[in-house]
Amino acid sequence: MIEVRNINKSYGNKKVLEDVSFKIEEGKITSFIGPNGAGKSTILSIISRLMDSDSGEVIIDGKEIKSWDSKELSKKLSILKQSNNLNIRLTIRELVSFGRFPYCEGKLKEDDERLVDEALNYMKLIDIQDKYLDELSGGQRQRAYIAMIIAQDTDYILLDEPLNNLDMKHSAEMMKLLREMVNDLGKTIIIVIHDINFASCYSDTIVALKDGKLVNHTITEEMITEDSLSCLYDMNFNIREVNNQKICIYF
Ligand code: ADP
């Protein structure tokens, strides 16, 4: 379980997270939603130790994140941030192989190669695995980074806007894949997501943030209501039920 306790964070004198606490249940997809600037990316970075909080604690499987050994942490938790700009020229396969580094320190064994193949297959990248990242479309590159995270094979997977650059078909495929990873492999997935209908249709739990504060943490069914969403985003929503899914209309 991931427990976030009383996290505070400021940039200069601007408070961007204020006393944020919640617990992430295992074997679920949790979506972080909320307006721009709410603090979603910041809390994701703090949970993954990419950034320090000013106060508060993050407990991963009973142990405070600061006391985790780096290598052990990278076998337990992976994170994909929004901006991934590597300054070296890599093929898709080379990038995905990086996902295995916590296990093999750069020398991939047979099992590691197999997991790389599986991740490439999952993301439908086998045919273009030898292409260089700078030759790819934004969507192909995004899928390559996600394949790297899949190859890392961690219990906790944190993705900051995984649908960035993906078209509708690839977005739906991505969310279905995340669902499979939770249902079939028991992964625990946390995503920052802007598309409220993808959040509604694919997540189990929602953490809603606004102005650095936790506004709501509940099952998706309870968060996707006209009142809750209007209050969170300061705009009007109509919600319709289609095929047992709650669809938000806000255009
Ligand atoms: P969200 O992901 O919800 O859009 P962020 O966590 O990216 O929000 O940002 C929260 C707030 O922190 C925003 O007001 C943003 O401008 C500010 N912020 C983020 N990163 C920095 C930084 N490196 N320096 C100063 N302010 C920052």
Coordinates of C-alpha atoms and ligand atoms in Angstrom, one line a residue:
M1 CA 0.0 0.0 0.0
I2 CA 1.1 3.6 -0.6
E3 CA 0.2 6.0 2.2
V4 CA 0.6 9.7 1.8
R5 CA 0.5 11.5 5.1
N6 CA 0.2 15.3 5.6
I7 CA 2.3 16.3 2.7
N8 CA 3.1 20.0 2.3
K9 CA 5.1 21.5 -0.5
S10 CA 5.9 25.1 -1.5
Y11 CA 7.8 26.6 -4.4
G12 CA 9.3 29.8 -2.9
N13 CA 6.3 31.3 -1.0
K14 CA 3.7 29.6 -3.2
K15 CA 2.1 26.7 -1.4
V16 CA 1.3 24.0 -4.0
L17 CA 0.4 21.1 -1.7
E18 CA -1.3 21.6 1.6
D19 CA -1.7 18.8 4.2
V20 CA -2.5 16.2 1.6
S21 CA -3.2 12.7 2.9
F22 CA -4.6 9.6 1.3
K23 CA -4.0 5.8 0.9
I24 CA -3.7 4.0 -2.4
E25 CA -5.2 0.6 -2.4
E26 CA -3.4 -2.2 -4.2
G27 CA -4.7 -3.9 -7.3
K28 CA -6.6 -0.8 -8.5
I29 CA -6.4 2.0 -11.0
T30 CA -6.4 5.3 -9.2
S31 CA -6.8 8.5 -11.3
F32 CA -5.6 11.9 -10.0
I33 CA -7.9 14.5 -11.5
G34 CA -8.3 18.3 -11.0
P35 CA -7.6 21.6 -12.8
N36 CA -4.2 22.7 -14.1
G37 CA -1.9 23.7 -11.3
A38 CA -3.8 21.6 -8.7
G39 CA -0.6 19.8 -7.7
K40 CA -1.2 16.4 -9.3
S41 CA 2.2 16.1 -11.0
T42 CA 3.9 17.4 -7.8
I43 CA 2.4 14.8 -5.6
L44 CA 3.3 12.1 -8.2
S45 CA 6.9 13.2 -8.1
I46 CA 6.9 13.2 -4.3
I47 CA 5.4 9.7 -4.1
S48 CA 8.1 8.4 -6.4
R49 CA 10.9 10.3 -4.6
L50 CA 11.8 12.4 -7.6
M51 CA 11.1 15.4 -5.4
D52 CA 11.2 16.0 -1.6
S53 CA 8.2 17.3 0.2
D54 CA 8.7 20.1 2.8
S55 CA 6.9 18.0 5.4
G56 CA 4.9 14.8 5.7
E57 CA 5.6 11.2 4.9
V58 CA 5.2 8.8 2.0
I59 CA 5.0 5.2 3.2
I60 CA 5.5 2.4 0.6
D61 CA 4.6 -1.1 1.8
G62 CA 5.1 0.0 5.4
K63 CA 8.5 1.8 4.9
E64 CA 9.1 5.5 4.6
I65 CA 10.2 6.3 1.1
K66 CA 13.4 8.0 2.2
S67 CA 14.7 4.8 3.8
W68 CA 14.2 2.7 0.7
D69 CA 17.3 1.5 -1.1
S70 CA 17.3 3.1 -4.6
K71 CA 17.6 -0.2 -6.5
E72 CA 14.9 -1.9 -4.4
L73 CA 12.6 1.1 -4.9
S74 CA 13.1 0.9 -8.7
K75 CA 12.0 -2.7 -8.6
K76 CA 8.9 -1.8 -6.6
L77 CA 7.8 1.4 -8.2
S78 CA 8.1 3.0 -11.6
I79 CA 7.2 6.4 -12.8
L80 CA 6.7 8.0 -16.2
K81 CA 6.8 11.8 -16.2
Q82 CA 5.3 14.0 -18.9
S83 CA 8.6 15.3 -20.3
N84 CA 11.0 12.6 -21.3
N85 CA 13.9 14.2 -23.2
L86 CA 16.9 11.9 -23.4
N87 CA 19.9 13.4 -25.0
I88 CA 21.2 10.2 -26.5
R89 CA 20.1 8.6 -29.7
L90 CA 18.4 5.3 -28.8
T91 CA 16.3 2.8 -30.6
I92 CA 12.9 1.7 -29.1
R93 CA 14.4 -1.6 -28.1
E94 CA 17.3 0.1 -26.3
L95 CA 15.0 2.4 -24.5
V96 CA 12.7 -0.5 -23.4
S97 CA 15.8 -2.4 -22.2
F98 CA 16.5 0.4 -19.7
G99 CA 13.4 -0.9 -17.9
R100 CA 15.4 -4.0 -17.0
F101 CA 18.5 -2.1 -15.6
P102 CA 17.4 -2.3 -11.9
Y103 CA 17.6 -6.1 -12.3
C104 CA 20.6 -6.7 -14.5
E105 CA 22.8 -3.6 -14.2
G106 CA 23.0 -3.2 -18.0
K107 CA 23.8 -6.8 -19.0
L108 CA 20.4 -8.2 -20.1
K109 CA 20.0 -11.9 -19.5
E110 CA 17.6 -14.2 -21.3
D111 CA 14.7 -13.5 -18.9
D112 CA 15.3 -9.7 -19.3
E113 CA 15.2 -10.0 -23.1
R114 CA 12.0 -12.0 -22.8
L115 CA 10.4 -9.2 -20.7
V116 CA 11.6 -6.6 -23.2
D117 CA 9.9 -8.6 -26.0
E118 CA 6.7 -8.9 -24.0
A119 CA 6.6 -5.2 -23.3
L120 CA 7.3 -4.4 -27.0
N121 CA 4.5 -6.8 -27.9
Y122 CA 2.1 -5.3 -25.4
M123 CA 2.7 -1.8 -26.9
K124 CA 2.6 -3.2 -30.5
L125 CA 6.1 -1.9 -31.2
I126 CA 7.8 -5.2 -32.3
D127 CA 7.8 -4.2 -36.0
I128 CA 9.5 -0.9 -35.3
Q129 CA 11.7 -1.8 -32.4
D130 CA 14.9 -0.8 -34.2
K131 CA 13.7 2.6 -35.1
Y132 CA 15.3 5.6 -33.4
L133 CA 13.2 7.6 -30.9
D134 CA 13.7 10.8 -33.0
E135 CA 12.2 9.1 -36.0
L136 CA 8.9 8.4 -34.2
S137 CA 5.6 10.2 -34.0
G138 CA 4.7 11.6 -30.6
G139 CA 2.3 8.7 -30.0
Q140 CA 4.8 6.1 -30.9
R141 CA 7.4 7.7 -28.6
Q142 CA 4.8 7.7 -25.8
R143 CA 4.1 4.0 -26.3
A144 CA 7.9 3.3 -26.3
Y145 CA 8.3 5.0 -22.9
I146 CA 5.3 3.1 -21.5
A147 CA 6.8 -0.2 -22.8
M148 CA 10.0 0.7 -20.8
I149 CA 7.8 1.1 -17.7
I150 CA 6.1 -2.3 -18.4
A151 CA 9.5 -3.9 -18.8
Q152 CA 10.5 -2.6 -15.4
D153 CA 7.7 -4.9 -14.0
T154 CA 7.1 -3.1 -10.7
D155 CA 4.1 -3.5 -8.4
Y156 CA 3.3 0.2 -8.4
I157 CA 3.2 2.1 -11.7
L158 CA 2.8 5.9 -11.8
L159 CA 2.0 7.5 -15.1
D160 CA 1.7 11.3 -15.6
E161 CA -0.8 11.8 -18.4
P162 CA -0.2 8.5 -20.2
L163 CA -2.6 9.4 -22.9
N164 CA -0.5 12.4 -24.0
N165 CA 0.0 12.4 -27.8
L166 CA -2.2 9.3 -28.3
D167 CA -5.0 9.2 -30.7
M168 CA -8.5 7.9 -29.7
K169 CA -7.7 4.3 -30.7
H170 CA -4.4 4.2 -28.9
S171 CA -5.8 5.9 -25.9
A172 CA -8.6 3.3 -25.5
E173 CA -6.0 0.5 -26.1
M174 CA -3.8 2.0 -23.5
M175 CA -6.5 2.2 -20.9
K176 CA -7.6 -1.4 -21.7
L177 CA -4.0 -2.5 -21.3
L178 CA -3.7 -0.7 -17.9
R179 CA -6.9 -2.5 -16.9
E180 CA -5.5 -5.9 -17.9
M181 CA -2.3 -5.2 -16.0
V182 CA -4.3 -4.6 -12.9
N183 CA -6.8 -7.5 -13.4
D184 CA -4.4 -10.1 -14.7
L185 CA -1.0 -9.2 -13.2
G186 CA -2.2 -7.5 -9.9
K187 CA -0.4 -4.2 -10.6
T188 CA -1.4 -1.0 -8.8
I189 CA -1.6 1.9 -11.2
I190 CA -1.8 5.6 -10.5
I191 CA -2.4 8.0 -13.4
V192 CA -2.7 11.7 -13.8
I193 CA -5.4 12.1 -16.4
H194 CA -7.3 15.1 -17.9
D195 CA -9.9 13.2 -20.0
I196 CA -12.7 12.9 -17.4
N197 CA -14.5 10.2 -19.5
F198 CA -11.5 8.0 -19.6
A199 CA -11.1 8.5 -15.9
S200 CA -14.8 7.6 -15.4
C201 CA -14.8 4.5 -17.6
Y202 CA -11.5 3.0 -16.5
S203 CA -10.6 3.9 -13.0
D204 CA -11.6 2.3 -9.7
T205 CA -10.8 5.2 -7.4
I206 CA -10.4 8.9 -7.9
V207 CA -8.2 11.4 -6.0
A208 CA -9.4 14.9 -6.8
L209 CA -7.1 17.8 -6.1
K210 CA -7.7 21.6 -6.4
D211 CA -5.4 24.4 -5.4
G212 CA -3.0 22.0 -3.6
K213 CA -5.7 20.5 -1.5
L214 CA -7.3 17.1 -1.5
V215 CA -11.0 17.7 -2.4
N216 CA -12.2 14.2 -2.7
H217 CA -10.9 10.6 -2.5
T218 CA -13.5 8.1 -3.4
I219 CA -14.7 5.3 -5.7
T220 CA -15.2 6.6 -9.3
E221 CA -18.9 6.0 -9.1
E222 CA -19.2 8.6 -6.3
M223 CA -16.9 11.2 -7.8
I224 CA -18.5 11.3 -11.3
T225 CA -21.5 13.3 -10.3
E226 CA -22.6 16.7 -11.7
D227 CA -22.2 18.3 -8.3
S228 CA -18.7 17.0 -7.5
L229 CA -17.3 17.7 -10.9
S230 CA -18.8 21.2 -11.2
C231 CA -17.3 22.0 -7.8
L232 CA -13.9 20.7 -8.8
Y233 CA -13.6 22.3 -12.2
D234 CA -15.8 25.4 -11.7
M235 CA -17.9 24.6 -14.8
N236 CA -21.2 22.8 -15.6
F237 CA -21.4 19.1 -16.3
N238 CA -24.2 16.9 -17.5
I239 CA -23.8 13.2 -16.8
R240 CA -25.5 10.5 -18.8
E241 CA -25.4 6.8 -18.3
V242 CA -24.5 4.9 -21.4
N243 CA -23.9 1.1 -21.3
N244 CA -23.5 1.3 -17.5
Q245 CA -20.8 3.9 -17.8
K246 CA -21.1 7.5 -16.6
I247 CA -20.3 9.8 -19.5
C248 CA -19.7 13.5 -18.8
I249 CA -20.9 16.1 -21.2
Y250 CA -19.3 19.5 -20.7
F251 CA -18.8 20.9 -24.2
Ligands
ADP1 P1 -0.9 19.9 -12.0 O1 -0.1 18.6 -12.3 O2 -2.1 19.6 -11.2 O3 -1.2 20.7 -13.2 P2 1.6 20.8 -10.8 O4 1.9 19.8 -9.7 O5 2.3 20.6 -12.1 O6 0.0 20.8 -11.1 O7 1.8 22.3 -10.3 C1 1.3 22.8 -9.1 C2 1.7 24.2 -8.9 O8 3.1 24.3 -8.7 C3 1.4 25.1 -10.1 O9 1.0 26.3 -9.7 C4 2.8 25.2 -10.8 O10 2.9 26.5 -11.5 C5 3.7 25.1 -9.6 N1 5.0 24.6 -10.0 C6 5.3 23.4 -10.5 N2 6.6 23.2 -10.7 C7 7.2 24.3 -10.3 C8 8.6 24.7 -10.2 N3 9.6 23.9 -10.6 N4 8.8 25.9 -9.8 C9 7.8 26.7 -9.3 N5 6.5 26.4 -9.4 C10 6.2 25.2 -9.9

